[in-house]
Rosetta silent file (secondary structure, phi, psi, omega in degrees, C-alpha in Angstrom):
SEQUENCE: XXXXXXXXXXXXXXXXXXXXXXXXXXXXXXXXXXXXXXXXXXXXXXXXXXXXXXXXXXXXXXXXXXXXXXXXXXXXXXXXXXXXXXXXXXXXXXXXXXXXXXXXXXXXXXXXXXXXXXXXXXXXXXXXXXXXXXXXXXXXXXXXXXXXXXXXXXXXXXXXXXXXXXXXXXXXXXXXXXXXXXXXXXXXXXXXXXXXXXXXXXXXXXXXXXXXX
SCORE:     score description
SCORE:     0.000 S_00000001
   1 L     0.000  126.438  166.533    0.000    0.000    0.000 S_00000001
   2 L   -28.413  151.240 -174.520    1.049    3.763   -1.178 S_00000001
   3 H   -84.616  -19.424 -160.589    2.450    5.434    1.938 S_00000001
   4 H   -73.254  -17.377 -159.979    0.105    8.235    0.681 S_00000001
   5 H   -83.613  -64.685  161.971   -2.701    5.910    0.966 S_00000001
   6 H   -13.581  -83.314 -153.405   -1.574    4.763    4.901 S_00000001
   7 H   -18.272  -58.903  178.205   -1.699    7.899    5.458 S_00000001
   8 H   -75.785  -20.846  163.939   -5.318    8.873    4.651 S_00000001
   9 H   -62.878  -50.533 -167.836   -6.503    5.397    6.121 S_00000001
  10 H   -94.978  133.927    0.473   -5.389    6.324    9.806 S_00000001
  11 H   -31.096  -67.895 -169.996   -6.333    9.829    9.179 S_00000001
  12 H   -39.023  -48.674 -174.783   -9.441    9.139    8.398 S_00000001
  13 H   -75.392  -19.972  179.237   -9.883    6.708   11.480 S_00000001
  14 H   -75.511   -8.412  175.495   -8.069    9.213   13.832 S_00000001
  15 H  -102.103    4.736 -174.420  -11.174   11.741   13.070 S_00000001
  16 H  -105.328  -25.969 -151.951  -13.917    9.112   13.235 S_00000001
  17 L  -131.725  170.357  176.921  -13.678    7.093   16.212 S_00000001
  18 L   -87.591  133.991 -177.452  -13.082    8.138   19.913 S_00000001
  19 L   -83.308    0.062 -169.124   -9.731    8.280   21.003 S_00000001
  20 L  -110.601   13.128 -159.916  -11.197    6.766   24.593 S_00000001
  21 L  -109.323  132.925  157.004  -12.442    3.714   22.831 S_00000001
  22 L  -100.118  160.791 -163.257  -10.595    0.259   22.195 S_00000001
  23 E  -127.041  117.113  178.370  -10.739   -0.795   18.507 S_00000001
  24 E   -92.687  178.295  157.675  -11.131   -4.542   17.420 S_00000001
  25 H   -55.733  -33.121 -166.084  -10.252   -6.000   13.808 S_00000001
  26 H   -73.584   -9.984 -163.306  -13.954   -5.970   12.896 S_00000001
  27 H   -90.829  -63.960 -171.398  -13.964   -2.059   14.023 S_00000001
  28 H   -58.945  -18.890  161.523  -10.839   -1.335   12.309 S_00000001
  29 H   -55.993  -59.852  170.758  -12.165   -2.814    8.944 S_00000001
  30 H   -64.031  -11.385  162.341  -15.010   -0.716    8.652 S_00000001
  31 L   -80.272  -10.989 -165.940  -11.968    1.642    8.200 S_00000001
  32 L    84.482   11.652 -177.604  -10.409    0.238    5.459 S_00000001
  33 L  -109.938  124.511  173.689   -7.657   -1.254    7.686 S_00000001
  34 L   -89.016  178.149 -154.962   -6.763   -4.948    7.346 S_00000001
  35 L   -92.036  -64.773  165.675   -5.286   -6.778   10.391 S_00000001
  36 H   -24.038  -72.319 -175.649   -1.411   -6.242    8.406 S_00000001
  37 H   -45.892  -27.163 -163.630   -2.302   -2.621    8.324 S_00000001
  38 H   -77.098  -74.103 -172.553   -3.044   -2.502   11.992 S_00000001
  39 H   -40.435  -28.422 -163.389   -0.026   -4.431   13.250 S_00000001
  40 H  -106.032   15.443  147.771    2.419   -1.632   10.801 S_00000001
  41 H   -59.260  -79.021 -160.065    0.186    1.184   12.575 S_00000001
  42 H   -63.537  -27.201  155.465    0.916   -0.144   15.495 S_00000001
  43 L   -58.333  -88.078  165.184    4.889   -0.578   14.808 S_00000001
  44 L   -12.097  -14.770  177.919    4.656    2.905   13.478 S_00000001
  45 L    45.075   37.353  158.536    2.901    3.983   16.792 S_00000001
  46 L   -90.243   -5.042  167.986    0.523    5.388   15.277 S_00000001
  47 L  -149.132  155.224  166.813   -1.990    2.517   17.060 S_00000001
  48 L   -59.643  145.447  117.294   -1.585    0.655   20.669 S_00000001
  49 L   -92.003  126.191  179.046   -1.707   -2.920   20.459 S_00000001
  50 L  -114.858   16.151  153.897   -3.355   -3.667   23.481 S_00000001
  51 E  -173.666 -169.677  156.276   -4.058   -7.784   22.803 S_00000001
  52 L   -37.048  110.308  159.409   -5.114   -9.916   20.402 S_00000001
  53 L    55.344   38.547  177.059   -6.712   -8.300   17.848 S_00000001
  54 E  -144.964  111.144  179.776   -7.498   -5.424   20.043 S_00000001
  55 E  -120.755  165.697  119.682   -6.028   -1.617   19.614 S_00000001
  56 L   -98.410 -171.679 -174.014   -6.206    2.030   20.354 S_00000001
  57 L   -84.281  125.116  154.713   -5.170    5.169   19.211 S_00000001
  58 L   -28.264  110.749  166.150   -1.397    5.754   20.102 S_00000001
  59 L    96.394  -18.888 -167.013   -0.897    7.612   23.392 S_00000001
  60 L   -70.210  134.142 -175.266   -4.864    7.377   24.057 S_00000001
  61 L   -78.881  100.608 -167.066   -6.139    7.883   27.884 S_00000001
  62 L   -72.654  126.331 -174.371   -8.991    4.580   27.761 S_00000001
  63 L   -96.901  118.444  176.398  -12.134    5.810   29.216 S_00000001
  64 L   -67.484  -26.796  179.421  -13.573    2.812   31.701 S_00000001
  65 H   -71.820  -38.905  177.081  -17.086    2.907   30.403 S_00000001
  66 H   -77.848    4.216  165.415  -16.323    2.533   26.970 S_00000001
  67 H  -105.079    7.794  156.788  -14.200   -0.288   27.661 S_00000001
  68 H   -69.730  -54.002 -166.629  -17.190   -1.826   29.587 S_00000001
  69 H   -66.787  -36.186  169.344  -19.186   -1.326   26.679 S_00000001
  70 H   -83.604  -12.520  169.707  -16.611   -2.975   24.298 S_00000001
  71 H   -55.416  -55.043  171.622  -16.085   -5.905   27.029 S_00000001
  72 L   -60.990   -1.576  135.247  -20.048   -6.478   26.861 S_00000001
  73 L   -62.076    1.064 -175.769  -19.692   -7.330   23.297 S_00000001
  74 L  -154.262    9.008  169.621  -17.342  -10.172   23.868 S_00000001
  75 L  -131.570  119.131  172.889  -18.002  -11.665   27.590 S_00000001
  76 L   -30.466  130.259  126.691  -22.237  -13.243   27.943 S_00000001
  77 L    70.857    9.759  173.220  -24.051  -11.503   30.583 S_00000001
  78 L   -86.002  131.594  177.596  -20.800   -8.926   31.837 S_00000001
  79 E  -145.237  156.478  179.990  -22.591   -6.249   34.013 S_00000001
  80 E   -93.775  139.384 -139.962  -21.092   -4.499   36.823 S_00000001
  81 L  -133.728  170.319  143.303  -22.343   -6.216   40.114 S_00000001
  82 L    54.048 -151.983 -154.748  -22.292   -6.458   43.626 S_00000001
  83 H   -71.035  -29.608  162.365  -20.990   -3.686   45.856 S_00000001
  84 H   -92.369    0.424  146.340  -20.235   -1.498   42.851 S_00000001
  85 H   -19.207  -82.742 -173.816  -23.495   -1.894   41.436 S_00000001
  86 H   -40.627  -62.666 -156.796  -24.613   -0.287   45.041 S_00000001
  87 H   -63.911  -15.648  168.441  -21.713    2.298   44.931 S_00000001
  88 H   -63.323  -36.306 -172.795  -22.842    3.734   41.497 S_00000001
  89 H   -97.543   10.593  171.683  -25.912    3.967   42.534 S_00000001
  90 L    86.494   37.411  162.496  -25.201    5.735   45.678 S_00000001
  91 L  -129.171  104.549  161.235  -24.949    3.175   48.355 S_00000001
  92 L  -121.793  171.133  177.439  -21.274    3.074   49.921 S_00000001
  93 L  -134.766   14.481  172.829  -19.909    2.899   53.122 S_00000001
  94 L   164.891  124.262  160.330  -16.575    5.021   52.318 S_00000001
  95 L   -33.781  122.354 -165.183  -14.425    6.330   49.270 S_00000001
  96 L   -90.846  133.398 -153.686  -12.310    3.947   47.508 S_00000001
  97 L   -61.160  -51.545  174.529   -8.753    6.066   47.236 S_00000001
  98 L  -124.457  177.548 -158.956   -9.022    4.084   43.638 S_00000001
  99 L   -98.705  141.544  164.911  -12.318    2.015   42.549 S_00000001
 100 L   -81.725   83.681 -169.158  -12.111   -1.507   42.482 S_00000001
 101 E   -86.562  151.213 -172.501  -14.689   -2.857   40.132 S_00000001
 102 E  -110.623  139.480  175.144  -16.759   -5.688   41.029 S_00000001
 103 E  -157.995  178.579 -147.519  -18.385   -7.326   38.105 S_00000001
 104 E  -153.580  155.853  165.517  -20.426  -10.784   37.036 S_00000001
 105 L  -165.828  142.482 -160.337  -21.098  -12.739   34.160 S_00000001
 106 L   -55.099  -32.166 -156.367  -23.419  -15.313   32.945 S_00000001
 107 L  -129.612  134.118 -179.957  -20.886  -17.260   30.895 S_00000001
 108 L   -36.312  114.898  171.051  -16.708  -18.224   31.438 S_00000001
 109 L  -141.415  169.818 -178.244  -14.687  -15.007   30.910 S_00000001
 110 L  -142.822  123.930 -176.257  -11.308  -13.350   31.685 S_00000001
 111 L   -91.633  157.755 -164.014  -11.208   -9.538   31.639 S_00000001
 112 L   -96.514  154.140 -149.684   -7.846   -9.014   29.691 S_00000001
 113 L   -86.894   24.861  174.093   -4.632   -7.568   31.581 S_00000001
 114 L  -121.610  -30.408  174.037   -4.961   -4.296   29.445 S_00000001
 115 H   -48.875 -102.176 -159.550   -8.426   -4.093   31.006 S_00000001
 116 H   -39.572  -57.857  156.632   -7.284   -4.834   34.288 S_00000001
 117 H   -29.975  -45.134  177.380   -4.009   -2.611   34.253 S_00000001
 118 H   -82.933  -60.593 -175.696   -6.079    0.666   34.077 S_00000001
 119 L  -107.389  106.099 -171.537   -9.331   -0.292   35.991 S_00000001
 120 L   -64.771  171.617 -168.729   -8.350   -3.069   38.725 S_00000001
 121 E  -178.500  173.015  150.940  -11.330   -5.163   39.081 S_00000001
 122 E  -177.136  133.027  150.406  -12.354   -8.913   39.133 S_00000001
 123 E   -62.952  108.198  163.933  -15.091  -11.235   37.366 S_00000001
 124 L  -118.367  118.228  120.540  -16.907  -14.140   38.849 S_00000001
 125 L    -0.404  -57.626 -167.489  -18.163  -15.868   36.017 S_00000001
 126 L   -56.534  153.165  155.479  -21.151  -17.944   37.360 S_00000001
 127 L   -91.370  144.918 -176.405  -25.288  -17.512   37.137 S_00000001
 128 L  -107.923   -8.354 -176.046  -26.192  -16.591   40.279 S_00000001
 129 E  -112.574  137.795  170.343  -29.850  -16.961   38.697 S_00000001
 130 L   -97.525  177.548 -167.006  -31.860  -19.342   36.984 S_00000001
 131 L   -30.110  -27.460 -151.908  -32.806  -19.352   33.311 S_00000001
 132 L  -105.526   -2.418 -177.840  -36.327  -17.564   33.729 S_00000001
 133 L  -144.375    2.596  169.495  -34.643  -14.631   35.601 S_00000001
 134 L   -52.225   -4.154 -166.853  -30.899  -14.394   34.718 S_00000001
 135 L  -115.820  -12.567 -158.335  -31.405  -11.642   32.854 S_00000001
 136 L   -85.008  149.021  161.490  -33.419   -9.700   35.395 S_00000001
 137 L    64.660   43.432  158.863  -32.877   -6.466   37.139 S_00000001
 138 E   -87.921  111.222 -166.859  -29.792   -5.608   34.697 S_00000001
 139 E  -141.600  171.715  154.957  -30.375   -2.016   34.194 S_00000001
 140 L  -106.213   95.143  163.636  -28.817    1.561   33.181 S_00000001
 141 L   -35.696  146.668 -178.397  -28.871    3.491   36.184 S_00000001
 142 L   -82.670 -174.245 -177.804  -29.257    7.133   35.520 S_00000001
 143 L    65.278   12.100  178.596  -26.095    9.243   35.255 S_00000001
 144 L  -104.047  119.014  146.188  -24.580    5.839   34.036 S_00000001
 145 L   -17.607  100.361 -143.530  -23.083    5.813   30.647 S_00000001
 146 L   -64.529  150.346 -178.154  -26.089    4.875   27.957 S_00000001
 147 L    62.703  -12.666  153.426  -26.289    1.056   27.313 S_00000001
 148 L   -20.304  101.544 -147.508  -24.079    0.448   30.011 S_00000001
 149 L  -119.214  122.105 -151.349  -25.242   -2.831   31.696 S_00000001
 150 E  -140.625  125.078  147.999  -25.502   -2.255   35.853 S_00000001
 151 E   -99.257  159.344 -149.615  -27.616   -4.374   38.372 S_00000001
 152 L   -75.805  139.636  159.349  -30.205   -2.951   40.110 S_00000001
 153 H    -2.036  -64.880 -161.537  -30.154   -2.437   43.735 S_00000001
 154 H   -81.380  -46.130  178.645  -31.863   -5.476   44.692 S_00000001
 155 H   -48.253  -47.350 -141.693  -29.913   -7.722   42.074 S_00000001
 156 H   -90.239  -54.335  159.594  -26.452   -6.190   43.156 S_00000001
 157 H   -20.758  -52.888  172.355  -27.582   -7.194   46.792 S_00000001
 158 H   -70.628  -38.621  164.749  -27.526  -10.841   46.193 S_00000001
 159 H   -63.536  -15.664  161.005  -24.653  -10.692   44.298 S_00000001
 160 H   -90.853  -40.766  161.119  -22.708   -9.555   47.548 S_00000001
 161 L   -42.951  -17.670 -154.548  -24.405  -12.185   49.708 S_00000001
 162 L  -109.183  -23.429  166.038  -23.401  -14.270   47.512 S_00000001
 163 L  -106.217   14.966 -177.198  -19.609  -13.311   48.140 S_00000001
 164 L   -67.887  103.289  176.592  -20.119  -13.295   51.750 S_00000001
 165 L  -120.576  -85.020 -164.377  -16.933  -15.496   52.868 S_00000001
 166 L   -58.451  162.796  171.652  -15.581  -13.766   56.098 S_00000001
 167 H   -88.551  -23.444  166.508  -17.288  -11.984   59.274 S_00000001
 168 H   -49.996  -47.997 -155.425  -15.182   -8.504   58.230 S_00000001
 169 H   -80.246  -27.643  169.384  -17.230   -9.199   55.400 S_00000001
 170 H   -72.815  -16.275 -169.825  -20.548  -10.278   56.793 S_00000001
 171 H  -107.097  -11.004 -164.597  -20.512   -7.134   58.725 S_00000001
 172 H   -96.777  -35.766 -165.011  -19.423   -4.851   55.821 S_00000001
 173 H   -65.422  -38.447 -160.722  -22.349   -6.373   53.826 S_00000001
 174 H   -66.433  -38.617  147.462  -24.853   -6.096   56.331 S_00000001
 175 H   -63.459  -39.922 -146.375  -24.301   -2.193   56.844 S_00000001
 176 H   -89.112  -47.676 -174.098  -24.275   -1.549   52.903 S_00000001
 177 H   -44.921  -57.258  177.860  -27.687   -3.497   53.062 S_00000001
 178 L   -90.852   41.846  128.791  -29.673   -1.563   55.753 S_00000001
 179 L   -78.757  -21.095  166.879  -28.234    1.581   53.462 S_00000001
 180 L   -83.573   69.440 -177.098  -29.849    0.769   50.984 S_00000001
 181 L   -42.650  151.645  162.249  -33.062    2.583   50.370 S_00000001
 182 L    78.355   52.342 -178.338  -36.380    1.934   48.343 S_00000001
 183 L   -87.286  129.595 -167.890  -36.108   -1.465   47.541 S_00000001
 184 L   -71.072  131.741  170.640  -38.733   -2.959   45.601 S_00000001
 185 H   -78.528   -9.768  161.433  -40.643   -5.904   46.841 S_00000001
 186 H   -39.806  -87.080  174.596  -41.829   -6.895   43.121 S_00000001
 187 H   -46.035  -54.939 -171.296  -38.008   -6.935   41.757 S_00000001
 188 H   -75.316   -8.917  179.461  -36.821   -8.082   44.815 S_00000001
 189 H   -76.079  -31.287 -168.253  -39.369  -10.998   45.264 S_00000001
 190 H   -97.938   -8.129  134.165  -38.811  -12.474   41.632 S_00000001
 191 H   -86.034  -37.177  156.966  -35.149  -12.510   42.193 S_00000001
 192 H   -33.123  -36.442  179.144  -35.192  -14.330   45.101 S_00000001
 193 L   -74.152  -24.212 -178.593  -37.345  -16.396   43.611 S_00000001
 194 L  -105.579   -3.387 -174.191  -34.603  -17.245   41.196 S_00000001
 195 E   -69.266  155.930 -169.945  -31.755  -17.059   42.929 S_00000001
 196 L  -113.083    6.541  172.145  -29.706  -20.524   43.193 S_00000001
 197 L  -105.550  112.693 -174.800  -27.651  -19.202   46.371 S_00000001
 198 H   -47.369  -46.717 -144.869  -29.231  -20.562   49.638 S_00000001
 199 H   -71.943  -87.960  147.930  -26.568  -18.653   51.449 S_00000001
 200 H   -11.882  -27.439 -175.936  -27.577  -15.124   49.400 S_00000001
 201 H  -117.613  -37.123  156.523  -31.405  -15.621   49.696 S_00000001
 202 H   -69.528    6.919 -174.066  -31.191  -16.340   53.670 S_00000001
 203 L  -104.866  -69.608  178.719  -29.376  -13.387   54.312 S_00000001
 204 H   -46.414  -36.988  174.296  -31.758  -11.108   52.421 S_00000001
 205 H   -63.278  -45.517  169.188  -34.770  -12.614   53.976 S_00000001
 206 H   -28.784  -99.577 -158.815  -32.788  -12.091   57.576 S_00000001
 207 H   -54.011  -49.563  158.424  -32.332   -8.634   57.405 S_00000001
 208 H   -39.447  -48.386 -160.283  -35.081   -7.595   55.029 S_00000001
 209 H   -70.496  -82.200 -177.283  -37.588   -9.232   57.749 S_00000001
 210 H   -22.550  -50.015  178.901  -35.442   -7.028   60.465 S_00000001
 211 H   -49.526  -23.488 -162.409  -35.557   -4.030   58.053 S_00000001
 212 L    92.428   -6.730 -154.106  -39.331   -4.132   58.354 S_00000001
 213 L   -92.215    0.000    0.000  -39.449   -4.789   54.529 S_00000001
């Protein structure tokens, strides 16, 4: 390929796409860029390689939601769970100096070390649900970055019960729990109903029942 030609290929893609964005092959296509082209970008440092078949823009700061949003295209059912579910939505029990994301998925995944390197984090893999409700009370909170996939209060609840190992931990949960306002009894009855953790569904019943709920 003409150098002249390079040229106007990553031009073109440096004024089209978000520099805060990761870029796959199939993304980089729609550019006119073959997988060759990418890799002599990315020698050229004019693109990142940040894995397999996965780039940015040279030099680019990676924005964590939009590398949620390109993760949810390539791991089943990753949503952000559990205690940061709650802290997004404005149930904490103290500032994290940096955030630690907790997140879930329906189906066997690995968030990739380029991932992990920016936003520390960790994935448990498992349904915590069965089939008729695995999908439930996945939502986009407001003020969340659109299509963003976040569980709901009540969901994100179970999902910490459900990681309830320690008594530090039993005690951390049990405050973020009676912090947690408005809870539905609808949503929260019809996850319960589906939940497959014994452990996770007696705990909520505990304290809800205490709660008055």
């Amino acid at each position: 390929m003409a150098d002249r030609e390079g040229r106007l290929l990553i031009n073109g893609l440096l004024r089209a796409v978000s520099h805060e964005q990761p870029l796959d092959l199939a993304a980089l296509r729609g550019h006119g860029i073959s997988p060759a082209l990418a890799a002599h970008y990315a020698r050229t440092e004019w693109l990142e390689r940040l894995g397999t078949g996965v780039y940015c823009v040279a030099g680019a700061r990676l924005d964590r939601d939009q590398c949620l949003l390109f993760l949810q295209g390539r791991i089943e059912g990753l949503h952000v769970g559990g205690r940061t579910a709650l802290a997004w939505q404005g149930v904490r029990q103290y500032l994290e100096v940096q955030e630690r994301l907790t997140m879930w998925a329906t189906s066997r995944g690995v968030l990739p070390a380029w991932f992990t390197e920016r936003f520390p984090g960790t994935l448990t893999s498992m349904s915590l649900f069965d089939e008729a409700t695995v999908a439930h009370g996945i939502v986009t909170p407001p003020a969340v970055t659109d299509g963003l996939k976040v569980s709901s209060r009540e969901r994100a609840l179970l999902e910490l019960l459900r990681q309830v190992r320690t008594r530090l931990e039993l005690q951390e949960s049990r405050e973020l729990f009676f912090s947690t306002q408005g809870l539905r009894p609808t949503v929260a009855g019809e996850l319960l109903t589906g939940c497959t953790s014994v452990k996770a569904v007696r705990l909520f019943l505990m304290w809800a029942a205490e709660a008055g709920n």
